[in-house]
mmCIF file of C-alpha atoms in Angstrom:
data_model
loop_
_atom_site.group_PDB
_atom_site.id
_atom_site.type_symbol
_atom_site.label_atom_id
_atom_site.label_comp_id
_atom_site.label_asym_id
_atom_site.label_seq_id
_atom_site.Cartn_x
_atom_site.Cartn_y
_atom_site.Cartn_z
ATOM 1 C CA MET D 1059 -26.832 -30.715 18.697
ATOM 2 C CA GLU D 1060 -28.187 -27.474 17.183
ATOM 3 C CA ASP D 1061 -28.316 -24.030 18.643
ATOM 4 C CA SER D 1062 -31.859 -22.273 17.801
ATOM 5 C CA ILE D 1063 -30.175 -20.642 15.025
ATOM 6 C CA GLY D 1064 -28.841 -23.696 13.231
ATOM 7 C CA VAL D 1065 -25.018 -23.321 14.107
ATOM 8 C CA PRO D 1066 -23.966 -26.876 15.908
ATOM 9 C CA ARG D 1067 -23.259 -26.809 19.007
ATOM 10 C CA ARG D 1068 -19.547 -27.764 19.026
ATOM 11 C CA PHE D 1069 -18.774 -24.958 16.899
ATOM 12 C CA THR D 1070 -20.268 -22.281 19.026
ATOM 13 C CA GLY D 1071 -17.849 -24.371 21.318
ATOM 14 C CA GLN D 1072 -14.941 -23.929 19.582
ATOM 15 C CA LEU D 1073 -14.795 -20.055 19.108
ATOM 16 C CA LEU D 1074 -15.639 -19.976 23.294
ATOM 17 C CA ASP D 1075 -12.680 -22.008 23.553
ATOM 18 C CA ALA D 1076 -10.683 -20.249 21.126
ATOM 19 C CA ALA D 1077 -11.589 -16.903 22.655
ATOM 20 C CA VAL D 1078 -10.154 -17.754 25.744
ATOM 21 C CA ARG D 1079 -6.977 -19.377 24.619
ATOM 22 C CA TYR D 1080 -6.161 -16.167 22.590
ATOM 23 C CA ALA D 1081 -6.489 -13.960 26.782
ATOM 24 C CA GLU D 1082 -4.625 -16.666 28.079
ATOM 25 C CA GLU D 1083 -2.139 -17.295 26.003
ATOM 26 C CA ARG D 1084 -1.345 -14.430 24.049
ATOM 27 C CA HIS D 1085 -2.784 -11.441 26.375
ATOM 28 C CA TRP D 1086 -4.505 -10.465 23.036
ATOM 29 C CA ASP D 1087 -7.955 -8.086 24.260
ATOM 30 C CA VAL D 1088 -10.954 -10.037 23.045
ATOM 31 C CA VAL D 1089 -14.282 -8.908 22.281
ATOM 32 C CA PRO D 1090 -17.382 -10.494 21.154
ATOM 33 C CA GLY D 1091 -19.072 -9.606 17.730
ATOM 34 C CA SER D 1092 -22.024 -10.544 15.425
ATOM 35 C CA TRP D 1093 -22.855 -13.816 14.304
ATOM 36 C CA LEU D 1094 -24.636 -15.503 10.816
ATOM 37 C CA GLU D 1095 -27.736 -16.541 11.472
ATOM 38 C CA THR D 1096 -29.818 -18.813 8.111
ATOM 39 C CA GLY D 1097 -32.615 -17.462 7.430
ATOM 40 C CA ALA D 1098 -35.760 -18.738 6.076
ATOM 41 C CA SER D 1099 -34.960 -19.025 2.622
ATOM 42 C CA GLY D 1100 -31.389 -20.971 4.095
ATOM 43 C CA VAL D 1101 -29.323 -18.352 3.358
ATOM 44 C CA PRO D 1102 -26.690 -17.217 6.224
ATOM 45 C CA ARG D 1103 -27.290 -13.718 7.474
ATOM 46 C CA CYS D 1104 -25.745 -11.341 9.851
ATOM 47 C CA SER D 1105 -27.445 -11.044 13.281
ATOM 48 C CA CYS D 1106 -27.228 -6.769 12.879
ATOM 49 C CA GLY D 1107 -30.364 -7.686 10.789
ATOM 50 C CA SER D 1108 -29.276 -5.208 8.156
ATOM 51 C CA ALA D 1109 -29.625 -6.262 4.642
ATOM 52 C CA GLY D 1110 -26.818 -4.514 3.892
ATOM 53 C CA CYS D 1111 -24.017 -5.491 6.317
ATOM 54 C CA GLY D 1112 -21.078 -4.842 4.697
ATOM 55 C CA ALA D 1113 -19.472 -7.216 7.387
ATOM 56 C CA PRO D 1114 -21.757 -10.196 7.821
ATOM 57 C CA GLY D 1115 -20.937 -11.886 11.272
ATOM 58 C CA ALA D 1116 -17.914 -9.921 11.700
ATOM 59 C CA HIS D 1117 -18.079 -6.407 13.390
ATOM 60 C CA PRO D 1118 -18.695 -5.380 16.832
ATOM 61 C CA ILE D 1119 -22.347 -5.382 18.117
ATOM 62 C CA ARG D 1120 -22.200 -3.153 20.541
ATOM 63 C CA PRO D 1121 -21.178 0.615 20.535
ATOM 64 C CA ASP D 1122 -19.002 0.740 23.499
ATOM 65 C CA TRP D 1123 -17.108 -2.253 22.026
ATOM 66 C CA THR D 1124 -14.207 -0.586 22.561
ATOM 67 C CA ALA D 1125 -14.166 -0.689 25.899
ATOM 68 C CA ARG D 1126 -15.317 -4.311 26.504
ATOM 69 C CA GLY D 1127 -11.896 -6.225 25.285
ATOM 70 C CA SER D 1128 -10.386 -8.439 27.645
ATOM 71 C CA VAL D 1129 -7.940 -10.568 28.470
ATOM 72 C CA SER D 1130 -8.704 -12.014 31.789
ATOM 73 C CA ALA D 1131 -10.829 -15.943 30.746
ATOM 74 C CA PRO D 1132 -13.647 -15.204 33.163
ATOM 75 C CA ALA D 1133 -14.871 -12.473 31.728
ATOM 76 C CA VAL D 1134 -14.259 -13.815 28.510
ATOM 77 C CA ARG D 1135 -16.161 -16.932 29.145
ATOM 78 C CA ARG D 1136 -18.910 -14.379 30.864
ATOM 79 C CA MET D 1137 -19.110 -12.322 27.679
ATOM 80 C CA TRP D 1138 -20.092 -15.461 25.091
ATOM 81 C CA GLN D 1139 -23.159 -17.103 27.764
ATOM 82 C CA THR D 1140 -25.396 -14.967 26.130
ATOM 83 C CA HIS D 1141 -24.556 -15.537 22.360
ATOM 84 C CA PRO D 1142 -21.766 -18.590 22.027
ATOM 85 C CA GLU D 1143 -22.256 -17.893 18.647
ATOM 86 C CA SER D 1144 -20.393 -14.605 18.851
ATOM 87 C CA SER D 1145 -17.764 -14.051 16.355
ATOM 88 C CA VAL D 1146 -14.164 -13.936 17.852
ATOM 89 C CA LEU D 1147 -12.827 -10.087 17.034
ATOM 90 C CA LEU D 1148 -9.205 -8.917 18.407
ATOM 91 C CA PRO D 1149 -8.952 -5.242 18.522
ATOM 92 C CA THR D 1150 -5.761 -3.791 17.081
ATOM 93 C CA GLY D 1151 -3.853 -0.858 18.040
ATOM 94 C CA ARG D 1152 -3.148 -2.613 21.759
ATOM 95 C CA THR D 1153 -0.952 -5.416 21.615
ATOM 96 C CA PHE D 1154 -0.588 -5.581 18.133
ATOM 97 C CA ASP D 1155 -1.628 -3.618 14.570
ATOM 98 C CA ALA D 1156 -1.979 -5.926 11.508
ATOM 99 C CA VAL D 1157 -1.066 -4.494 8.022
ATOM 100 C CA ASP D 1158 -3.497 -5.715 5.749
ATOM 101 C CA VAL D 1159 -2.924 -6.721 2.114
ATOM 102 C CA SER D 1160 -4.427 -8.823 -0.319
ATOM 103 C CA GLU D 1161 -4.197 -12.650 -0.620
ATOM 104 C CA ASP D 1162 -2.325 -12.668 -4.022
ATOM 105 C CA ALA D 1163 0.402 -9.995 -3.106
ATOM 106 C CA GLY D 1164 0.412 -11.245 0.782
ATOM 107 C CA CYS D 1165 1.345 -14.353 0.108
ATOM 108 C CA LEU D 1166 4.544 -13.517 -2.404
ATOM 109 C CA ALA D 1167 5.646 -11.303 0.400
ATOM 110 C CA LEU D 1168 4.946 -14.009 2.946
ATOM 111 C CA ALA D 1169 6.816 -16.701 0.389
ATOM 112 C CA ARG D 1170 10.079 -13.975 -0.046
ATOM 113 C CA MET D 1171 10.003 -13.147 3.977
ATOM 114 C CA GLU D 1172 10.632 -17.203 4.923
ATOM 115 C CA ARG D 1173 13.161 -17.530 2.457
ATOM 116 C CA MET D 1174 14.957 -14.358 3.468
ATOM 117 C CA ASP D 1175 14.586 -15.520 7.233
ATOM 118 C CA LEU D 1176 13.499 -12.697 8.089
ATOM 119 C CA PRO D 1177 11.091 -12.157 12.127
ATOM 120 C CA LEU D 1178 7.128 -12.839 11.339
ATOM 121 C CA GLY D 1179 4.687 -12.331 13.651
ATOM 122 C CA PRO D 1180 1.160 -14.416 13.127
ATOM 123 C CA VAL D 1181 -0.776 -14.121 9.647
ATOM 124 C CA LEU D 1182 -4.460 -14.002 9.242
ATOM 125 C CA GLY D 1183 -5.980 -15.423 6.460
ATOM 126 C CA ALA D 1184 -9.587 -12.352 6.643
ATOM 127 C CA PRO D 1185 -12.789 -12.255 4.953
ATOM 128 C CA GLY D 1186 -12.478 -10.891 1.275
ATOM 129 C CA ARG D 1187 -9.221 -12.625 0.660
ATOM 130 C CA ARG D 1188 -6.762 -10.340 2.576
ATOM 131 C CA LEU D 1189 -3.907 -11.114 4.287
ATOM 132 C CA LEU D 1190 -3.347 -10.069 7.838
ATOM 133 C CA PHE D 1191 0.553 -9.156 8.901
ATOM 134 C CA PHE D 1192 0.667 -8.938 12.796
ATOM 135 C CA VAL D 1193 3.119 -6.490 13.867
ATOM 136 C CA LEU D 1194 4.176 -4.208 16.945
ATOM 137 C CA PRO D 1195 1.213 -1.291 18.053
ATOM 138 C CA GLY D 1196 2.306 2.175 16.361
ATOM 139 C CA ALA D 1197 2.433 0.782 12.276
ATOM 140 C CA ALA D 1198 -0.645 3.180 12.037
ATOM 141 C CA ALA D 1199 0.799 6.181 12.481
ATOM 142 C CA LYS D 1200 4.318 5.382 10.793
ATOM 143 C CA VAL D 1201 3.610 2.859 7.708
ATOM 144 C CA PRO D 1202 2.561 5.869 5.369
ATOM 145 C CA ASP D 1203 5.954 7.715 5.769
ATOM 146 C CA LEU D 1204 8.107 4.573 5.659
ATOM 147 C CA LEU D 1205 6.312 3.954 2.607
ATOM 148 C CA ARG D 1206 7.237 6.995 0.934
ATOM 149 C CA ARG D 1207 11.028 6.440 1.835
ATOM 150 C CA LEU D 1208 10.995 3.178 -0.055
ATOM 151 C CA GLY D 1209 9.561 5.773 -2.930
ATOM 152 C CA ARG D 1210 5.911 3.924 -2.534
ATOM 153 C CA PRO D 1211 3.121 6.103 -1.833
ATOM 154 C CA PRO D 1212 0.736 5.024 0.173
ATOM 155 C CA GLU D 1213 -2.198 5.825 -2.524
ATOM 156 C CA SER D 1214 -1.035 3.877 -4.945
ATOM 157 C CA LEU D 1215 -0.481 0.362 -3.218
ATOM 158 C CA ASP D 1216 -3.517 -1.898 -1.428
ATOM 159 C CA LEU D 1217 -2.130 -1.886 1.451
ATOM 160 C CA SER D 1218 -3.460 -0.572 4.696
ATOM 161 C CA VAL D 1219 -2.894 -0.840 8.860
ATOM 162 C CA LEU D 1220 -5.498 -1.668 11.069
ATOM 163 C CA GLY D 1221 -4.214 0.132 14.686
ATOM 164 C CA GLU D 1222 -6.351 2.158 17.307
ATOM 165 C CA GLY D 1223 -9.921 1.549 16.921
ATOM 166 C CA GLY D 1224 -10.237 -0.993 14.318
ATOM 167 C CA TRP D 1225 -10.227 -4.892 14.535
ATOM 168 C CA VAL D 1226 -9.563 -7.921 13.375
ATOM 169 C CA VAL D 1227 -11.576 -11.569 12.606
ATOM 170 C CA ALA D 1228 -10.200 -14.026 14.365
ATOM 171 C CA PRO D 1229 -10.470 -18.061 13.817
ATOM 172 C CA PRO D 1230 -12.444 -20.115 14.174
ATOM 173 C CA THR D 1231 -15.411 -16.904 12.939
ATOM 174 C CA ARG D 1232 -18.084 -18.083 10.450
ATOM 175 C CA THR D 1233 -17.495 -14.860 8.535
ATOM 176 C CA VAL D 1234 -19.279 -16.078 4.432
ATOM 177 C CA PRO D 1235 -21.542 -18.971 3.781
ATOM 178 C CA GLY D 1236 -18.684 -21.441 3.430
ATOM 179 C CA GLY D 1237 -16.155 -19.647 4.985
ATOM 180 C CA CYS D 1238 -14.271 -19.253 8.123
ATOM 181 C CA ALA D 1239 -11.356 -16.805 9.115
ATOM 182 C CA GLN D 1240 -7.904 -19.416 9.061
ATOM 183 C CA TRP D 1241 -4.445 -18.571 10.114
ATOM 184 C CA ALA D 1242 -1.531 -18.610 7.824
ATOM 185 C CA ARG D 1243 0.898 -18.558 10.123
ATOM 186 C CA ARG D 1244 -0.635 -19.848 13.297
ATOM 187 C CA PRO D 1245 0.318 -18.342 17.091
ATOM 188 C CA THR D 1246 3.144 -20.004 18.610
ATOM 189 C CA PRO D 1247 5.826 -19.323 21.330
ATOM 190 C CA ALA D 1248 7.717 -19.397 18.560
ATOM 191 C CA ASN D 1249 6.130 -15.641 17.148
ATOM 192 C CA ARG D 1250 5.232 -14.147 20.146
ATOM 193 C CA TRP D 1251 7.282 -11.618 19.907
ATOM 194 C CA LEU D 1252 5.906 -9.078 16.781
ATOM 195 C CA PRO D 1253 8.342 -7.731 14.662
ATOM 196 C CA ASP D 1254 8.578 -4.020 13.650
ATOM 197 C CA ALA D 1255 6.076 -3.095 10.837
ATOM 198 C CA ALA D 1256 10.190 -1.196 9.004
ATOM 199 C CA GLU D 1257 10.968 -5.646 9.019
ATOM 200 C CA LEU D 1258 8.503 -6.218 7.163
ATOM 201 C CA LEU D 1259 7.412 -3.436 4.651
ATOM 202 C CA SER D 1260 10.005 -3.687 2.001
ATOM 203 C CA GLN D 1261 8.619 -7.096 0.915
ATOM 204 C CA LEU D 1262 4.512 -6.739 1.179
ATOM 205 C CA ALA D 1263 5.670 -3.113 -0.732
ATOM 206 C CA TYR D 1264 7.081 -4.551 -3.055
ATOM 207 C CA ALA D 1265 4.882 -7.604 -3.409
ATOM 208 C CA CYS D 1266 2.302 -5.013 -3.400
ATOM 209 C CA GLY D 1267 4.018 -2.765 -6.200
ATOM 210 C CA ARG D 1268 4.282 -5.721 -8.401
ATOM 211 C CA GLU D 1269 0.168 -6.677 -7.764
ATOM 212 C CA ALA D 1270 -0.295 -3.413 -9.214
ATOM 213 C CA ALA D 1271 2.153 -2.807 -12.066
ATOM 214 C CA ALA D 1272 -0.241 -6.451 -13.008
ATOM 215 C CA ALA D 1273 -3.184 -4.675 -12.413
ATOM 216 C CA ARG D 1274 -2.467 -1.837 -14.755
ATOM 217 C CA ALA D 1275 -0.996 -4.048 -18.081
ATOM 218 C CA ARG D 1276 -4.178 -5.824 -18.028
#
């Protein structure tokens, strides 16, 4: 069976189940976001109705969204009652920040960090071929200075941090036609305690620097 916009009910149930798990198991605030609808042409479009939407199916739908996040399972279930197809958004700057790099740089950094047995939290594969490394809150304020100390001017790297006022799109949200947000490293009991951004930044900056050098050489 499908709902009125062609989304299988099985999938909308998965969205709610995931949202509840994030709230209950990780104590992450959860917020419902926009979703993809199938138009008359059969092409998915964002529920917000904007033809030029920059994040189809992957952004907040209410101006007061920052005040609506909850870690209460009953509250999460109520939020998804009206639109069970809503994307699952996790606000940043509360229980975690997220260091955002390209997928290529992130995969290189991740492989190096795993070989070095560095502490790692969850790592999210996000829209636009990005990897997001979950770290302790407060990273957004200190990462630019940490990069300068490493000799890596922040403006020279494709690296940013999502902190207060930002959000990430959590699996199994559909973000583009045929795609879903995915975990590169799933949340598990073993990575419940997040690393400080400083513990990962050297490897992330190195990988982003390699990517920037390769781009200049082309």
